[in-house]
Coordinates of C-alpha atoms in Angstrom, one line a residue:
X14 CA 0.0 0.0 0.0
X15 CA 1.3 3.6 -1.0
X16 CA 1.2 6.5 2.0
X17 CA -1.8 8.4 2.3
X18 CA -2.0 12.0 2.8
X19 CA -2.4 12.6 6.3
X20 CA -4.1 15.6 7.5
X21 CA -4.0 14.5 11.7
X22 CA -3.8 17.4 13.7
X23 CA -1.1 15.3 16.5
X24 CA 0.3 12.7 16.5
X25 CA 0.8 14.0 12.5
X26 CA 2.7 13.3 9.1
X27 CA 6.3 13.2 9.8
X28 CA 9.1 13.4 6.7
X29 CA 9.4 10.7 5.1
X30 CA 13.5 11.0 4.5
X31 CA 13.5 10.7 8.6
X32 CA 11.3 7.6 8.4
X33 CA 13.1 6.4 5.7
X34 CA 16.6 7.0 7.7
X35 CA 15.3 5.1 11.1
X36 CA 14.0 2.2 9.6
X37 CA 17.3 1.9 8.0
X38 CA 18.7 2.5 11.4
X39 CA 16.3 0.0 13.6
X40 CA 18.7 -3.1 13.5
X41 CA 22.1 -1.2 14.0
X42 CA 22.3 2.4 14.7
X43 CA 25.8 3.7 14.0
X44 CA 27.5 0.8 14.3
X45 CA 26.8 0.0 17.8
X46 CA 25.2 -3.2 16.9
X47 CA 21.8 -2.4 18.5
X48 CA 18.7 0.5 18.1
X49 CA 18.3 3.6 19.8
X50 CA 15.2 2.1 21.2
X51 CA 17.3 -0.3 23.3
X52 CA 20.4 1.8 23.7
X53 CA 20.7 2.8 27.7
X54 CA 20.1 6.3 28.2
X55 CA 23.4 6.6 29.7
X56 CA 25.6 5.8 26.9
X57 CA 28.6 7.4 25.0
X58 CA 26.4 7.0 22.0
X59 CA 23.1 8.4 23.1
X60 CA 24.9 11.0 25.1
X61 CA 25.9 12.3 21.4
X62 CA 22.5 11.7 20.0
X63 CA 20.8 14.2 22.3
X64 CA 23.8 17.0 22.6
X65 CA 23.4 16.7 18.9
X66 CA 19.2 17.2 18.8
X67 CA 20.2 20.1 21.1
X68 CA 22.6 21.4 18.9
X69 CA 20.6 21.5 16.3
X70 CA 17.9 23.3 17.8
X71 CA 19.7 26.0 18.8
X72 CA 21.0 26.7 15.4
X73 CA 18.1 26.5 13.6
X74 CA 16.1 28.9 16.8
X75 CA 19.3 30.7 17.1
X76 CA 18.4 30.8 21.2
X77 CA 20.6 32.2 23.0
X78 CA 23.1 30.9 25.9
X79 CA 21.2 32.1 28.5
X80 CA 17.9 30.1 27.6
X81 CA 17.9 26.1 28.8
X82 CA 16.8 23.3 26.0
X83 CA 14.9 20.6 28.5
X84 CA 13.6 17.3 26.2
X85 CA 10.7 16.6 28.6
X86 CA 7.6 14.0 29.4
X87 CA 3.8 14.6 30.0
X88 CA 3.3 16.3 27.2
X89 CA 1.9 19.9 26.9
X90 CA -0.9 19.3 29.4
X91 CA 1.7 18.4 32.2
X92 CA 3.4 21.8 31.4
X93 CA -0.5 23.2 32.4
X94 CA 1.0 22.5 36.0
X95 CA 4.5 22.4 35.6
X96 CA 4.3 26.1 34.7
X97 CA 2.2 27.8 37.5
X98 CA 4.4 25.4 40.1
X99 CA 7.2 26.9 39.0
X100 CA 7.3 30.2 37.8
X101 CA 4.0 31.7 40.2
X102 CA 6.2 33.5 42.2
X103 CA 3.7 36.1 43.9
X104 CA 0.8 33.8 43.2
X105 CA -0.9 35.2 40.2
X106 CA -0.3 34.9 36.5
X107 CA -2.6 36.5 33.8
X108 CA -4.3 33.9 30.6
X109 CA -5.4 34.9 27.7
X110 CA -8.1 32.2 26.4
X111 CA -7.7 31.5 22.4
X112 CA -8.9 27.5 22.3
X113 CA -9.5 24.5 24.4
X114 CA -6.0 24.1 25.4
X115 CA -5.6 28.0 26.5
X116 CA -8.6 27.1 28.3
X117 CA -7.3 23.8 30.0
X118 CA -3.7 25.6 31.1
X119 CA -6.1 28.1 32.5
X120 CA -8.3 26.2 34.7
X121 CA -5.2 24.2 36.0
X122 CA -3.3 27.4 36.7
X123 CA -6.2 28.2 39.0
X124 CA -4.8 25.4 42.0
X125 CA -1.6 27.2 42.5
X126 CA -2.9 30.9 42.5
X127 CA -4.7 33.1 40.9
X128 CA -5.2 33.5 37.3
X129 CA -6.7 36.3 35.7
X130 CA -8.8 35.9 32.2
X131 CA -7.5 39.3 30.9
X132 CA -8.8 38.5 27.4
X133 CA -10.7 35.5 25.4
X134 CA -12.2 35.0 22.1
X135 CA -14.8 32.3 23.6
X136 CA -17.7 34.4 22.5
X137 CA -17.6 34.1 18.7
X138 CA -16.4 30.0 19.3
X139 CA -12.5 30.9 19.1
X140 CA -12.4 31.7 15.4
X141 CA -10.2 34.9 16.5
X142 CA -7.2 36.3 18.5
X143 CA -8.5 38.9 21.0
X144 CA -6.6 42.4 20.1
X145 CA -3.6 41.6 22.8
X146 CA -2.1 45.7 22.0
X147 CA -3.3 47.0 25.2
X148 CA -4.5 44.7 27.7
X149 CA -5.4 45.1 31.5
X150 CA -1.7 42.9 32.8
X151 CA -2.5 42.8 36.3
X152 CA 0.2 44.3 38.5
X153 CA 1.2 41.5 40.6
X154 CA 1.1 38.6 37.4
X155 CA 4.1 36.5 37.6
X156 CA 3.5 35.9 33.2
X157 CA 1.2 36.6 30.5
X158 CA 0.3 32.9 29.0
X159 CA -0.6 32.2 25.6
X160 CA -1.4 29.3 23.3
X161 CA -0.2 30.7 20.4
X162 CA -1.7 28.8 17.6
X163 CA -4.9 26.9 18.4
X164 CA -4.9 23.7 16.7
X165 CA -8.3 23.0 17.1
X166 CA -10.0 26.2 15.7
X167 CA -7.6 27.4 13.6
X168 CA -6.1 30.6 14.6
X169 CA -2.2 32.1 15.3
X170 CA -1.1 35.3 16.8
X171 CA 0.2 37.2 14.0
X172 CA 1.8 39.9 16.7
X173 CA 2.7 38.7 20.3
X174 CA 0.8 40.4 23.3
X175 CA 2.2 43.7 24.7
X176 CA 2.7 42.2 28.2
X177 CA 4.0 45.6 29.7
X178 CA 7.4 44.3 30.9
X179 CA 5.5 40.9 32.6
X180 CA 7.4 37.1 31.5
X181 CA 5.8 36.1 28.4
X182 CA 4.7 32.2 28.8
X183 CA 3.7 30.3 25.3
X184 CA 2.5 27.1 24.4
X185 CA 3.9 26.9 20.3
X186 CA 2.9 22.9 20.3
X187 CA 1.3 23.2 16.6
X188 CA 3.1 25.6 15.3
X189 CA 6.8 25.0 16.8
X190 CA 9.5 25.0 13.9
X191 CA 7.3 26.2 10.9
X192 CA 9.0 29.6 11.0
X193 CA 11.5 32.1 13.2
X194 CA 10.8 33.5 16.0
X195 CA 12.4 35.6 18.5
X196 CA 13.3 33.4 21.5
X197 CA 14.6 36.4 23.4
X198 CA 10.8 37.7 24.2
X199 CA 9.9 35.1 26.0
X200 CA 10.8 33.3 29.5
X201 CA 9.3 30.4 28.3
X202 CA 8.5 28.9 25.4
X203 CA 7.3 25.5 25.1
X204 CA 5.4 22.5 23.0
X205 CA 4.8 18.9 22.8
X206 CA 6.6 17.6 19.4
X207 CA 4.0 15.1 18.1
X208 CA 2.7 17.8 15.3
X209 CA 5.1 19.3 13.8
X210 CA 8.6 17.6 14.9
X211 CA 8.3 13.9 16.0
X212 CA 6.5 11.1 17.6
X213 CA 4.4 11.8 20.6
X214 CA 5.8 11.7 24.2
X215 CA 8.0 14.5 23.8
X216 CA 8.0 18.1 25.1
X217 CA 10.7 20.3 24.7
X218 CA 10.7 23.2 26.6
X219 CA 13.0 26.5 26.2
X220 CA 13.3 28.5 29.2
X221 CA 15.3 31.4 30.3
X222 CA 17.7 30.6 32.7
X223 CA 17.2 33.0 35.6
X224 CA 13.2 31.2 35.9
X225 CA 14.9 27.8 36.7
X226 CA 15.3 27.7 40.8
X227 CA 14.8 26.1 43.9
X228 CA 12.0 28.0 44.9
X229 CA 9.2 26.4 44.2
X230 CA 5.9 25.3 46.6
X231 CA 6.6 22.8 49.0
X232 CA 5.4 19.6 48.2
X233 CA 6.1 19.9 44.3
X234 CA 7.3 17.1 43.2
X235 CA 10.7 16.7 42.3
X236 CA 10.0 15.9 38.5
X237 CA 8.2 18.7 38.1
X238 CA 10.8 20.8 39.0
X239 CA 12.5 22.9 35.9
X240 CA 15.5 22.5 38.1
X241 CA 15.7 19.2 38.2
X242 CA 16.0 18.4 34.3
X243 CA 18.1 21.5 33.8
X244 CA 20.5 20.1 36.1
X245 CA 20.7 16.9 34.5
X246 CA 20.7 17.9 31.3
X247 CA 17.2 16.2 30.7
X248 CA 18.7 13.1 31.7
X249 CA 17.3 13.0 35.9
X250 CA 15.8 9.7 35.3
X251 CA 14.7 7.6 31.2
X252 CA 14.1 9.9 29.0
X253 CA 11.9 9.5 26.1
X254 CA 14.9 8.5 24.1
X255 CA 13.8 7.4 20.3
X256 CA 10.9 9.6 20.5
X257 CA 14.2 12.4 21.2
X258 CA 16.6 10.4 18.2
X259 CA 13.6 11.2 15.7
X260 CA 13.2 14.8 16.9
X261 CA 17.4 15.3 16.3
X262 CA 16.1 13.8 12.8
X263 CA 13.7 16.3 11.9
X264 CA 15.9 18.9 13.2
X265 CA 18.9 17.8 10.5
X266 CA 15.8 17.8 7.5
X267 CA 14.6 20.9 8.4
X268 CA 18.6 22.8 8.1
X269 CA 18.7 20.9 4.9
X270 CA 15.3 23.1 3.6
X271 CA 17.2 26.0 4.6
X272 CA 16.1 26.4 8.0
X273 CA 12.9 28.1 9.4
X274 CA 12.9 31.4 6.6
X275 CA 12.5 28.9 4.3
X276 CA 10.3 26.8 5.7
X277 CA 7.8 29.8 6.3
X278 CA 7.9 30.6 2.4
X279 CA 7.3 26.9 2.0
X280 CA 4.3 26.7 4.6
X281 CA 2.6 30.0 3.6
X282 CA 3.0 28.8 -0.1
X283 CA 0.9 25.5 0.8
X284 CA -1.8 26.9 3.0
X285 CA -2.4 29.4 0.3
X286 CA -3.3 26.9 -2.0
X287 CA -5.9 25.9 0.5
X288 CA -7.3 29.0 1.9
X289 CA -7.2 30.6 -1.9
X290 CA -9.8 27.8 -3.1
X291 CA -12.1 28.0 0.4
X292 CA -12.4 31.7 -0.1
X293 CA -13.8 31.0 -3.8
X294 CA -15.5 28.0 -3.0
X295 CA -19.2 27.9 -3.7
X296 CA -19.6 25.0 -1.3
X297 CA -17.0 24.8 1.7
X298 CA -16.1 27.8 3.7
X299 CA -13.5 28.7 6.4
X300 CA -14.3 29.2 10.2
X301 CA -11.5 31.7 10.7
X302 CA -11.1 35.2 10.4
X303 CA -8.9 35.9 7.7
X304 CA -6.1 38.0 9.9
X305 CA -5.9 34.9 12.4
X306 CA -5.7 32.2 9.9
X307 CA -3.3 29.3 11.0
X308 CA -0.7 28.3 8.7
X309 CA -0.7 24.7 10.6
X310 CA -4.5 24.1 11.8
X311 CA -7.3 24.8 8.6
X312 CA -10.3 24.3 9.8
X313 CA -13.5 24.6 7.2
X314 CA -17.1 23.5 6.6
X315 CA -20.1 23.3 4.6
X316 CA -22.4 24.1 6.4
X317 CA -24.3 21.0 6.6
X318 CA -23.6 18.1 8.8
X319 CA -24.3 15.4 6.8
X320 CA -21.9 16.8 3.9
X321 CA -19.5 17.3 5.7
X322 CA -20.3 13.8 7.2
X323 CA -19.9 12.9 3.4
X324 CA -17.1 14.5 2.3
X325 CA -15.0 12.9 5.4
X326 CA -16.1 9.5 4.0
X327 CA -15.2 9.9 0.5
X328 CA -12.1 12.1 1.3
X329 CA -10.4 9.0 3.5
X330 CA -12.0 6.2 0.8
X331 CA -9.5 8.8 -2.3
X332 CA -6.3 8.7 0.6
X333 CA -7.0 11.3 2.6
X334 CA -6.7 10.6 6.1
X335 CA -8.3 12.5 8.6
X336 CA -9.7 15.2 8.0
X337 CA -12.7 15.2 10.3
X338 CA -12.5 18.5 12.3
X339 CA -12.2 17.9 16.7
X340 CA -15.4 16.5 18.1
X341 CA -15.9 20.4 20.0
X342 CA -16.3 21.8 16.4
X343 CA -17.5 19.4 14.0
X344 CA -16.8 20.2 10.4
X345 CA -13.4 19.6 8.9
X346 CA -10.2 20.4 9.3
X347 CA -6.5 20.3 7.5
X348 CA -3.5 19.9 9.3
X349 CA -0.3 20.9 7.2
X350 CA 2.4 20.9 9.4
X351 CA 6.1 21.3 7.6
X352 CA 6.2 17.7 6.7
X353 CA 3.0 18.2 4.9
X354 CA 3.8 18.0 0.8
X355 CA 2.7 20.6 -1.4
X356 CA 1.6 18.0 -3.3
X357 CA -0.6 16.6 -1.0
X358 CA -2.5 20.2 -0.4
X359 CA -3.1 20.7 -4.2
X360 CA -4.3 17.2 -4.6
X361 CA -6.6 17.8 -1.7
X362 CA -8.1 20.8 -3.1
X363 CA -8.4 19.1 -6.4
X364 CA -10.9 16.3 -4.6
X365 CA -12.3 19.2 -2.8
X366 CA -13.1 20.6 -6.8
X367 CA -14.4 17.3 -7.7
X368 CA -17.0 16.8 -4.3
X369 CA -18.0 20.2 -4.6
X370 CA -19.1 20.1 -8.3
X371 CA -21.1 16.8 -7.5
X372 CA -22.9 17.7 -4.2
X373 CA -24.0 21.4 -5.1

């Protein structure tokens, strides 16, 4: 069977170069006579693989020395916790609510302090950012949080929050690596790698160094301590360690595309292609508003259940794999993360062509 063209929002489509290199690595990785997923965690060989992943990174975010790379566990939803526990200082941080997951890293925040809703876009379903240019940043907030593009609904900050001099917080899980940013304005950025990077069970979090300390709540629990991986070099106890190999992998592929510049040009070229034909369609239409479109996340409808009930069926029976939109919104929806082939956008739109001449 040929590869479909998957459209999964996380865990997603991953290069197929990198697949193509581990599977030629399972048996014997680098001459060491055995795979990464049985390597110890300890070795002289895995020691290089994740120095190297880290490497990488930095090059391709250019972050600077004073920020710490931490390959983590739990995923973004432990970092809900993780977060507050460690960086509430005064006991109150300020949230700004843009999707389900803004929303969950909210409520949690609220057992370690107090979090202030200082802006949300809730009312209209999350199909915009909230203008962040002047918000009320309360004067004791520890950090301004953000989820900065909401995979679910479809929408990215195009400009970051003026946050008044207060620790800018993000969660970049769906949109990590698809083009520069400026590590330098925030304290912490962060995101689980199983959209746009590598398999699930990996979180890699960048955080400024001077946030990483001992003072934390008594009672938190040692692995959920910044500290505590910092110190080890993300290596305090088994790390995720082929789930980290693969993520080194994507990092190497993505310096061979020329980096993040050029994969923004590539990713803005492919979800044109998409968002061009919605805004012309006579049959499917987008949920965003155009200024907060996703480049990831496309969300889109027809405005009738059972068509779009319809469309999923006959999109997955012609290859394309799923495409039905998150269970909160219904509808469909396009994930093309970096790893996403222009190839497989225009031959989606192309089916989209066909379905829409014979259904309207």
């Amino acid at each position: 069977m040929s590869r479909v063209y998957n459209f999964s929002a996380g865990p997603a489509v991953l290069p197929e170069e990198v697949l193509k290199e581990a599977a030629a690595e399972m048996l014997d990785y680098n001459k060491t006579g055995m795979s990464v997923m049985e390597m110890s965690h300890r070795s002289k060989a895995y020691q290089e693989i994740i120095d190297t992943a880290e490497a990488d990174l930095r090059e391709l975010m250019n972050i600077p020395d004073n920020y710490k790379v931490l390959f983590l566990q739990g995923g973004a939803s432990q970092q809900f916790a993780m977060i507050p526990m460690n960086l509430m200082k005064h006991g109150e941080a300020d949230y700004i609510v843009t999707g389900q997951w803004a929303k969950k890293a909210y409520q949690e925040a609220q057992k370690y302090g107090k979090a202030n809703k200082i802006a949300s876009s809730e009312d209209k379903t999350f199909s915009y950012i909230p203008d962040v240019s002047n918000l009320p940043i309360s004067e004791n907030a520890d950090y301004v949080y953000i989820c900065e593009n909401n995979t679910i609904y479809g929408t990215k900050y195009k400009e970051l929050p003026d946050t008044k001099g207060k620790l800018l917080v993000s969660d970049v899980s769906s949109c990590f690596l698809s083009e520069p940013v400026d590590v330098t304005k925030y304290g912490v950025i962060y995101g689980g790698v199983q959209k746009n990077i590598g398999p699930a069970g990996v979180v890699i979090v960048i955080i400024r160094e001077d946030l990483i300390t001992d003072d934390v709540p008594e009672g938190t629990p040692t692995m959920l301590k910044y500290k505590t991986h910092a110190d080890a070099g993300s290596l305090y106890n088994t790390p995720p360690a082929y789930g980290i190999y693969i993520c080194g992998k994507v990092f190497k592929w993505l310096k061979r595309k020329g980096g993040l510049a050029a994969m923004k040009e590539y990713n803005e070229k492919k979800a044109k292609i998409l968002y061009d034909f919605l805004d012309e369609s006579r049959l499917f239409k987008g949920t965003v508003e155009k200024k907060d479109r996703s480049l990831m996340n496309v969300p889109f409808v027809t405005g009738d259940k059972e068509l779009d009930a319809k469309f999923v069926k006959e999109s997955q029976a012609a290859g394309f794999e799923n495409l039905k939109g998150h269970r909160t919104v219904g509808g469909m929806r396009a994930s093309i993360y970096n790893a996403m082939p222009i190839e497989g956008v225009e031959a989606l739109v192309a089916f989209m062509k066909k379905f829409e001449e014979e259904n309207l």
